[in-house]
Tab-separated table of C-alpha atoms in Angstrom:
chain	number	residue	atom	x	y	z
R	16	UNK	CA	0.103	-0.030	0.106
R	17	UNK	CA	1.490	3.342	-0.924
R	18	UNK	CA	0.466	6.511	0.866
R	19	UNK	CA	2.404	9.610	-0.219
R	20	UNK	CA	-0.042	12.315	1.112
R	21	UNK	CA	-2.695	13.044	3.783
R	22	UNK	CA	-5.613	12.860	1.343
R	23	UNK	CA	-4.659	9.271	0.499
R	24	UNK	CA	-4.375	8.283	4.204
R	25	UNK	CA	-8.028	9.504	4.670
R	26	UNK	CA	-9.184	7.529	1.729
R	27	UNK	CA	-7.692	4.256	2.775
R	28	UNK	CA	-7.231	4.257	6.541
R	29	UNK	CA	-9.598	6.738	7.954
R	30	UNK	CA	-12.371	5.392	5.597
R	31	UNK	CA	-12.083	1.811	7.164
R	32	UNK	CA	-10.949	0.280	3.739
R	33	UNK	CA	-7.855	-1.298	5.331
R	34	UNK	CA	-10.227	-2.973	8.040
R	35	UNK	CA	-12.006	-4.692	5.101
R	36	UNK	CA	-8.672	-5.500	3.364
R	37	UNK	CA	-7.183	-7.150	6.400
R	38	UNK	CA	-9.995	-9.676	6.520
R	39	UNK	CA	-8.141	-11.320	3.525
R	40	UNK	CA	-4.645	-9.710	3.226
R	41	UNK	CA	-1.645	-8.807	5.475
R	42	UNK	CA	-0.997	-5.058	4.713
R	43	UNK	CA	2.466	-3.563	4.447
R	44	UNK	CA	2.714	0.365	3.974
R	45	UNK	CA	5.290	2.410	1.984
R	46	UNK	CA	5.068	6.075	2.784
R	47	UNK	CA	7.401	9.148	3.348
R	48	UNK	CA	4.398	10.661	5.480
R	49	UNK	CA	3.634	8.169	8.018
R	50	UNK	CA	5.922	7.476	10.906
R	51	UNK	CA	5.933	4.364	13.332
R	52	UNK	CA	4.085	6.436	15.753
R	53	UNK	CA	1.404	7.319	13.196
R	54	UNK	CA	1.084	3.643	12.100
R	55	UNK	CA	0.919	2.520	15.779
R	56	UNK	CA	-1.884	5.225	16.517
R	57	UNK	CA	-3.802	4.054	13.479
R	58	UNK	CA	-3.404	0.254	14.280
R	59	UNK	CA	-4.751	1.057	17.813
R	60	UNK	CA	-7.651	3.233	16.801
R	61	UNK	CA	-8.834	1.183	13.734
R	62	UNK	CA	-7.936	-2.220	15.115
R	63	UNK	CA	-5.308	-2.815	12.412
R	64	UNK	CA	-2.205	-4.794	12.034
R	65	UNK	CA	-0.457	-2.824	9.109
R	66	UNK	CA	3.280	-2.741	8.926
R	67	UNK	CA	5.242	0.246	8.006
R	68	UNK	CA	8.288	-0.773	5.653
R	69	UNK	CA	11.643	0.579	5.891
R	70	UNK	CA	11.964	1.244	2.107
R	71	UNK	CA	11.488	4.810	1.393
R	72	UNK	CA	9.581	6.526	-1.484
R	73	UNK	CA	12.231	7.979	-3.851
R	74	UNK	CA	11.719	11.261	-5.399
R	75	UNK	CA	11.397	11.614	-9.131
R	76	UNK	CA	14.617	13.318	-10.790
R	77	UNK	CA	14.114	17.046	-11.723
R	78	UNK	CA	14.260	16.292	-15.757
R	79	UNK	CA	11.372	13.763	-15.124
R	80	UNK	CA	9.248	16.146	-13.224
R	81	UNK	CA	9.782	18.867	-16.005
R	82	UNK	CA	8.897	16.341	-18.705
R	83	UNK	CA	5.705	15.499	-16.676
R	84	UNK	CA	4.742	19.163	-16.872
R	85	UNK	CA	5.200	19.112	-20.716
R	86	UNK	CA	3.348	15.953	-20.995
R	87	UNK	CA	0.359	17.470	-18.902
R	88	UNK	CA	0.231	20.549	-21.403
R	89	UNK	CA	0.266	18.085	-24.396
R	90	UNK	CA	-2.558	16.092	-22.502
R	91	UNK	CA	-4.621	19.463	-22.282
R	92	UNK	CA	-3.921	20.197	-25.785
R	93	UNK	CA	-4.904	16.852	-27.392
R	94	UNK	CA	-8.006	16.233	-25.300
R	95	UNK	CA	-9.252	19.754	-25.033
R	96	UNK	CA	-9.064	19.714	-21.074
R	97	UNK	CA	-10.611	22.902	-19.963
R	98	UNK	CA	-8.926	22.354	-16.431
R	99	UNK	CA	-5.540	22.515	-18.049
R	100	UNK	CA	-6.376	25.486	-20.012
R	101	UNK	CA	-7.529	27.497	-16.979
R	102	UNK	CA	-4.303	26.439	-15.051
R	103	UNK	CA	-2.281	27.860	-18.088
R	104	UNK	CA	-4.032	31.036	-17.504
R	105	UNK	CA	-2.433	31.538	-14.223
R	106	UNK	CA	0.948	31.261	-15.980
R	107	UNK	CA	0.317	34.451	-17.964
R	108	UNK	CA	-1.778	35.672	-20.849
R	109	UNK	CA	1.140	34.803	-23.647
R	110	UNK	CA	1.136	31.086	-22.266
R	111	UNK	CA	-2.811	30.902	-22.439
R	112	UNK	CA	-2.908	32.689	-25.859
R	113	UNK	CA	-0.288	30.074	-27.269
R	114	UNK	CA	-2.255	27.184	-26.074
R	115	UNK	CA	-5.501	28.503	-27.569
R	116	UNK	CA	-3.804	29.080	-31.002
R	117	UNK	CA	-2.282	25.536	-30.949
R	118	UNK	CA	-6.029	24.128	-30.412
R	119	UNK	CA	-7.132	25.692	-33.691
R	120	UNK	CA	-4.432	23.585	-35.455
R	121	UNK	CA	-5.560	20.100	-36.439
R	122	UNK	CA	-1.967	19.212	-37.162
R	123	UNK	CA	-0.487	20.376	-33.934
R	124	UNK	CA	-3.364	18.407	-32.150
R	125	UNK	CA	-2.597	15.177	-34.045
R	126	UNK	CA	1.155	15.676	-33.506
R	127	UNK	CA	0.459	16.155	-29.609
R	128	UNK	CA	-1.309	12.911	-29.524
R	129	UNK	CA	1.622	10.964	-31.198
R	130	UNK	CA	4.003	12.770	-28.860
R	131	UNK	CA	1.885	11.802	-25.905
R	132	UNK	CA	2.024	8.031	-26.835
R	133	UNK	CA	5.821	8.132	-27.135
R	134	UNK	CA	6.544	10.176	-24.119
R	135	UNK	CA	4.497	8.126	-21.827
R	136	UNK	CA	6.201	4.914	-22.979
R	137	UNK	CA	9.372	6.533	-22.352
R	138	UNK	CA	8.443	7.815	-18.993
R	139	UNK	CA	7.389	4.457	-17.921
R	140	UNK	CA	10.700	2.917	-19.038
R	141	UNK	CA	12.565	5.529	-17.131
R	142	UNK	CA	10.665	4.886	-14.055
R	143	UNK	CA	10.905	1.108	-14.028
R	144	UNK	CA	13.860	0.074	-11.773
R	145	UNK	CA	13.454	-3.675	-10.780
R	146	UNK	CA	16.791	-3.787	-9.226
R	147	UNK	CA	16.083	-0.998	-6.947
R	148	UNK	CA	13.000	-2.797	-5.544
R	149	UNK	CA	14.284	-6.247	-5.318
R	150	UNK	CA	13.841	-6.569	-1.623
R	151	UNK	CA	10.250	-5.829	-2.031
R	152	UNK	CA	9.760	-8.410	-4.589
R	153	UNK	CA	11.172	-10.890	-1.957
R	154	UNK	CA	8.101	-10.356	0.023
R	155	UNK	CA	5.942	-11.918	-2.767
R	156	UNK	CA	3.175	-9.118	-2.687
R	157	UNK	CA	-0.155	-10.185	-4.213
R	158	UNK	CA	-0.629	-6.523	-5.375
R	159	UNK	CA	0.560	-3.017	-4.989
R	160	UNK	CA	-2.198	-0.579	-4.347
R	161	UNK	CA	-1.328	2.930	-5.550
R	162	UNK	CA	-3.490	5.500	-3.698
R	163	UNK	CA	-2.254	8.400	-5.679
R	164	UNK	CA	-1.562	7.100	-9.201
R	165	UNK	CA	-0.873	10.486	-10.762
R	166	UNK	CA	2.202	10.718	-8.305
R	167	UNK	CA	5.358	10.019	-10.228
R	168	UNK	CA	6.932	8.270	-7.255
R	169	UNK	CA	4.020	5.733	-6.963
R	170	UNK	CA	4.301	5.161	-10.671
R	171	UNK	CA	7.979	4.033	-10.541
R	172	UNK	CA	7.192	1.556	-7.532
R	173	UNK	CA	4.185	0.116	-9.415
R	174	UNK	CA	6.220	-0.159	-12.812
R	175	UNK	CA	9.308	-1.785	-10.975
R	176	UNK	CA	7.143	-4.361	-9.065
R	177	UNK	CA	5.100	-5.258	-12.212
R	178	UNK	CA	8.637	-6.578	-13.612
R	179	UNK	CA	8.374	-9.266	-11.002
R	180	UNK	CA	4.762	-10.000	-11.651
R	181	UNK	CA	3.242	-8.117	-8.935
R	182	UNK	CA	-0.286	-6.858	-9.898
R	183	UNK	CA	-0.908	-3.038	-10.019
R	184	UNK	CA	-4.042	-1.393	-8.700
R	185	UNK	CA	-4.601	2.207	-9.330
R	186	UNK	CA	-7.064	4.025	-6.883
R	187	UNK	CA	-7.959	7.487	-8.241
R	188	UNK	CA	-7.758	9.842	-5.282
R	189	UNK	CA	-10.418	12.333	-6.011
R	190	UNK	CA	-13.017	13.464	-8.445
R	191	UNK	CA	-10.995	15.914	-10.439
R	192	UNK	CA	-7.739	14.115	-10.529
R	193	UNK	CA	-8.221	12.574	-13.998
R	194	UNK	CA	-8.765	15.956	-15.512
R	195	UNK	CA	-6.419	18.149	-13.515
R	196	UNK	CA	-3.330	16.103	-12.897
R	197	UNK	CA	-2.286	14.915	-16.305
R	198	UNK	CA	-1.486	11.234	-17.324
R	199	UNK	CA	-0.928	8.189	-15.075
R	200	UNK	CA	2.504	7.009	-16.325
R	201	UNK	CA	2.030	3.321	-15.111
R	202	UNK	CA	0.120	0.372	-16.403
R	203	UNK	CA	-2.171	-0.901	-13.761
R	204	UNK	CA	-4.178	-4.050	-14.241
R	205	UNK	CA	-7.148	-2.701	-12.172
R	206	UNK	CA	-8.234	0.858	-11.839
R	207	UNK	CA	-10.790	1.985	-9.031
R	208	UNK	CA	-12.889	5.171	-9.754
R	209	UNK	CA	-15.558	6.914	-7.756
R	210	UNK	CA	-18.421	7.192	-10.343
R	211	UNK	CA	-19.582	6.455	-13.918
R	212	UNK	CA	-18.347	9.992	-14.877
R	213	UNK	CA	-14.826	9.208	-13.757
R	214	UNK	CA	-14.986	5.779	-15.567
R	215	UNK	CA	-16.035	7.460	-18.752
R	216	UNK	CA	-13.209	9.989	-18.364
R	217	UNK	CA	-10.735	7.134	-18.043
R	218	UNK	CA	-11.941	5.513	-21.094
R	219	UNK	CA	-11.764	8.781	-22.777
R	220	UNK	CA	-8.250	9.678	-21.999
R	221	UNK	CA	-6.535	6.159	-22.052
R	222	UNK	CA	-7.781	4.712	-25.233
R	223	UNK	CA	-4.947	6.665	-26.855
R	224	UNK	CA	-2.403	4.494	-25.063
R	225	UNK	CA	-4.140	1.057	-25.743
R	226	UNK	CA	-4.664	0.743	-22.066
R	227	UNK	CA	-6.559	-2.526	-21.308
R	228	UNK	CA	-7.056	-1.907	-17.557
R	229	UNK	CA	-10.212	-3.157	-15.816
R	230	UNK	CA	-12.090	-0.222	-14.403
R	231	UNK	CA	-14.236	-0.582	-11.416
R	232	UNK	CA	-16.773	1.966	-10.005
R	233	UNK	CA	-16.340	1.601	-6.212
R	234	UNK	CA	-17.766	4.735	-4.882
R	235	UNK	CA	-15.959	7.248	-2.356
R	236	UNK	CA	-14.266	5.152	0.435
R	237	UNK	CA	-14.206	7.929	2.875
R	238	UNK	CA	-17.919	8.677	2.578
R	239	UNK	CA	-18.727	5.189	4.302
R	240	UNK	CA	-18.207	6.580	7.621
R	241	UNK	CA	-21.102	9.000	7.431
R	242	UNK	CA	-23.439	5.957	7.288
R	243	UNK	CA	-21.936	4.058	10.244
R	244	UNK	CA	-23.634	3.972	13.592
R	245	UNK	CA	-20.409	3.681	15.262
R	246	UNK	CA	-19.272	7.266	14.463
R	247	UNK	CA	-19.304	9.579	17.475
R	248	UNK	CA	-22.212	12.011	17.766
R	249	UNK	CA	-20.713	14.717	19.887
R	250	UNK	CA	-17.714	17.010	19.423
R	251	UNK	CA	-14.779	16.806	21.859
R	252	UNK	CA	-15.099	19.601	24.428
R	253	UNK	CA	-12.154	21.480	23.029
R	254	UNK	CA	-14.102	22.077	19.765
R	255	UNK	CA	-17.531	23.177	21.320
R	256	UNK	CA	-18.488	26.919	21.277
R	257	UNK	CA	-17.892	28.844	24.350
R	258	UNK	CA	-21.633	29.837	24.373
R	259	UNK	CA	-22.882	26.721	22.984
R	260	UNK	CA	-25.748	26.664	25.489
R	261	UNK	CA	-27.156	29.914	24.069
R	262	UNK	CA	-26.456	28.858	20.406
R	263	UNK	CA	-29.571	27.578	18.840
R	264	UNK	CA	-28.259	27.487	15.386
R	265	UNK	CA	-24.814	26.716	13.984
R	266	UNK	CA	-22.987	27.425	10.603
R	267	UNK	CA	-19.872	25.596	9.543
R	268	UNK	CA	-17.608	27.552	7.423
R	269	UNK	CA	-15.001	25.372	5.613
R	270	UNK	CA	-12.103	27.494	4.305
R	271	UNK	CA	-10.724	26.795	0.775
R	272	UNK	CA	-7.167	25.922	-0.335
R	273	UNK	CA	-4.962	28.798	0.394
R	274	UNK	CA	-3.359	28.556	-3.119
R	275	UNK	CA	-6.813	29.686	-4.510
R	276	UNK	CA	-7.328	32.663	-2.032
R	277	UNK	CA	-4.680	33.223	0.520
R	278	UNK	CA	-7.083	35.195	2.914
R	279	UNK	CA	-10.779	34.452	3.490
R	280	UNK	CA	-11.424	36.764	6.454
R	281	UNK	CA	-13.845	38.695	4.380
R	282	UNK	CA	-16.217	35.662	4.128
R	283	UNK	CA	-16.089	35.361	7.938
R	284	UNK	CA	-16.805	39.165	8.213
R	285	UNK	CA	-19.955	38.660	5.998
R	286	UNK	CA	-21.052	35.711	8.177
R	287	UNK	CA	-20.739	37.794	11.208
R	288	UNK	CA	-22.780	40.468	9.610
R	289	UNK	CA	-25.344	38.060	8.945
R	290	UNK	CA	-25.135	36.614	12.477
R	291	UNK	CA	-26.190	40.169	13.908
R	292	UNK	CA	-29.631	39.544	12.405
R	293	UNK	CA	-29.748	35.927	13.888
R	294	UNK	CA	-29.658	35.810	17.677
R	295	UNK	CA	-28.304	32.711	18.757
R	296	UNK	CA	-26.234	31.881	15.646
R	297	UNK	CA	-22.801	30.461	16.112
R	298	UNK	CA	-19.985	30.100	13.448
R	299	UNK	CA	-17.561	27.206	13.432
R	300	UNK	CA	-14.560	27.845	11.062
R	301	UNK	CA	-12.908	24.610	10.081
R	302	UNK	CA	-9.607	25.530	8.429
R	303	UNK	CA	-8.340	23.595	5.205
R	304	UNK	CA	-5.172	21.715	5.992
R	305	UNK	CA	-3.113	24.076	3.891
R	306	UNK	CA	-4.708	27.158	5.416
R	307	UNK	CA	-2.974	29.039	8.197
R	308	UNK	CA	-5.346	29.589	11.226
R	309	UNK	CA	-3.089	32.548	12.218
R	310	UNK	CA	-4.986	34.474	9.585
R	311	UNK	CA	-8.075	34.273	11.623
R	312	UNK	CA	-6.676	35.051	15.104
R	313	UNK	CA	-8.511	38.326	15.372
R	314	UNK	CA	-11.863	36.422	15.554
R	315	UNK	CA	-10.808	34.579	18.719
R	316	UNK	CA	-12.279	37.383	20.769
R	317	UNK	CA	-15.774	36.848	19.063
R	318	UNK	CA	-17.959	34.957	21.351
R	319	UNK	CA	-19.945	33.392	18.562
R	320	UNK	CA	-16.880	32.199	16.541
R	321	UNK	CA	-14.916	29.047	17.090
R	322	UNK	CA	-11.760	28.137	15.003
R	323	UNK	CA	-10.727	24.659	14.447
R	324	UNK	CA	-7.687	23.200	12.562
R	325	UNK	CA	-7.941	19.435	12.132
R	326	UNK	CA	-4.231	19.046	11.049
R	327	UNK	CA	-1.581	21.073	9.205
R	328	UNK	CA	-0.971	20.321	5.567
R	329	UNK	CA	2.421	18.636	6.146
R	330	UNK	CA	1.196	16.422	9.030
R	331	UNK	CA	-0.708	13.247	9.084
R	332	UNK	CA	-4.552	13.488	9.722
R	333	UNK	CA	-5.358	12.460	13.154
R	334	UNK	CA	-7.265	9.062	13.713
R	335	UNK	CA	-10.494	10.666	14.517
R	336	UNK	CA	-10.404	13.083	11.446
R	337	UNK	CA	-13.483	11.795	9.684
R	338	UNK	CA	-15.306	11.262	13.071
R	339	UNK	CA	-14.937	14.889	13.960
R	340	UNK	CA	-15.766	16.157	10.454
R	341	UNK	CA	-19.075	14.148	10.665
R	342	UNK	CA	-19.918	15.475	14.224
R	343	UNK	CA	-19.455	19.061	12.786
R	344	UNK	CA	-21.439	18.500	9.764
R	345	UNK	CA	-24.260	16.821	11.770
R	346	UNK	CA	-24.412	19.603	14.458
R	347	UNK	CA	-24.447	22.483	12.025
R	348	UNK	CA	-27.536	23.708	10.185
R	349	UNK	CA	-25.753	24.338	6.962
R	350	UNK	CA	-22.030	24.048	5.529
R	351	UNK	CA	-20.613	27.081	3.711
R	352	UNK	CA	-17.658	26.351	1.725
R	353	UNK	CA	-15.480	27.563	-1.162
R	354	UNK	CA	-14.211	25.515	-4.089
R	355	UNK	CA	-13.692	22.475	-1.720
R	356	UNK	CA	-14.548	18.810	-1.752
R	357	UNK	CA	-16.221	19.594	1.548
R	358	UNK	CA	-19.306	20.100	-0.837
R	359	UNK	CA	-19.263	16.403	-1.378
R	360	UNK	CA	-18.681	15.512	2.424
R	361	UNK	CA	-21.637	17.629	3.460
R	362	UNK	CA	-23.806	16.143	0.849
R	363	UNK	CA	-22.845	12.725	1.798
R	364	UNK	CA	-23.592	13.512	5.530
R	365	UNK	CA	-27.002	14.971	4.440
R	366	UNK	CA	-25.982	18.501	5.506
R	367	UNK	CA	-27.359	21.394	3.354
R	368	UNK	CA	-24.602	23.185	1.525
R	369	UNK	CA	-23.956	26.732	0.519
R	370	UNK	CA	-21.230	26.928	-2.175
R	371	UNK	CA	-19.962	30.468	-2.524
R	372	UNK	CA	-17.563	32.095	-4.824
R	373	UNK	CA	-16.828	35.756	-4.685
R	374	UNK	CA	-13.927	37.963	-4.278
R	375	UNK	CA	-13.095	40.471	-1.503
R	376	UNK	CA	-12.610	43.165	-4.042
R	377	UNK	CA	-14.020	43.856	-7.531
R	378	UNK	CA	-10.732	44.423	-9.138
R	379	UNK	CA	-9.153	40.988	-9.156
R	380	UNK	CA	-7.930	39.653	-12.387
R	381	UNK	CA	-9.991	36.965	-14.001
R	382	UNK	CA	-7.180	34.341	-13.837
R	383	UNK	CA	-6.763	34.881	-10.062
R	384	UNK	CA	-10.638	35.095	-9.181
R	385	UNK	CA	-12.369	32.796	-7.102
């Protein structure tokens, strides 16, 4: 099991997926995120027996990463992926203009497709090192489960173990990854996706490479917790509102990723303005892992605002991460969120959602606007 980032840990560990897998398999984990302490905590909390391997996840060389960026641009060009075009807008008007001009040329589109095929084959060869992972092959694994198959590091491990006959399984980490992260540079025998939409996306993008992987629609692993009776119903005392006894209604504001909009104070200001018209309204602010709670310190003096940071972006999510999230969603009347997968969590928890997208000022350039 390969776990390179916090979201992957939530998908496979916090969701309870490993509890199901351990009924049939022994689980070994490769990760440059998890420590022995993390694994011990998860094993105790989820009644698991997974083992953290000493083999570390190697970083991809710089030239491989640069080729990967070029490959992603070709991918957006050939398949006319709007997500890639929008990302290029952030690189500047000239880059975006060149991309749009290239999209008008049938010859360039055709050539980008040919180049995509050859570049993917070349990258797979360059990221196949059986000798480097000979010690893993000796463990005689039944399969390697890649939880972030658009991560080049995981591609190398899967490609290398495939040389020893180890079956590869790619688990698409989130709903937008197939259209926003480029190409998977590994041939998996089995691909797990959330929905029919994602299954169609995989078929659309990978027919070009003659990929014959079996695609299975398995739903969203982390959402299972919202339908279990074993989940805790109340929040820990440290997360409750100071004046919870007087609060008759609660709003959960889930901040978005800081890379999209670094400061979201103006949204809290607007919620507080609304709260003046609603006696007994409390606002719980749940910070995105990549957000900095220090940005919102000035609200700590507000009696009807409570800040909560579940974990920092460079840390491992705590074992009760999904349990506290479900408790917050259940206790709040509505979830307000900005460009976040929290929309899906709230919907899965049957909590009404308000999706907002507006800027603090009117003069924000389009490419940088929420």
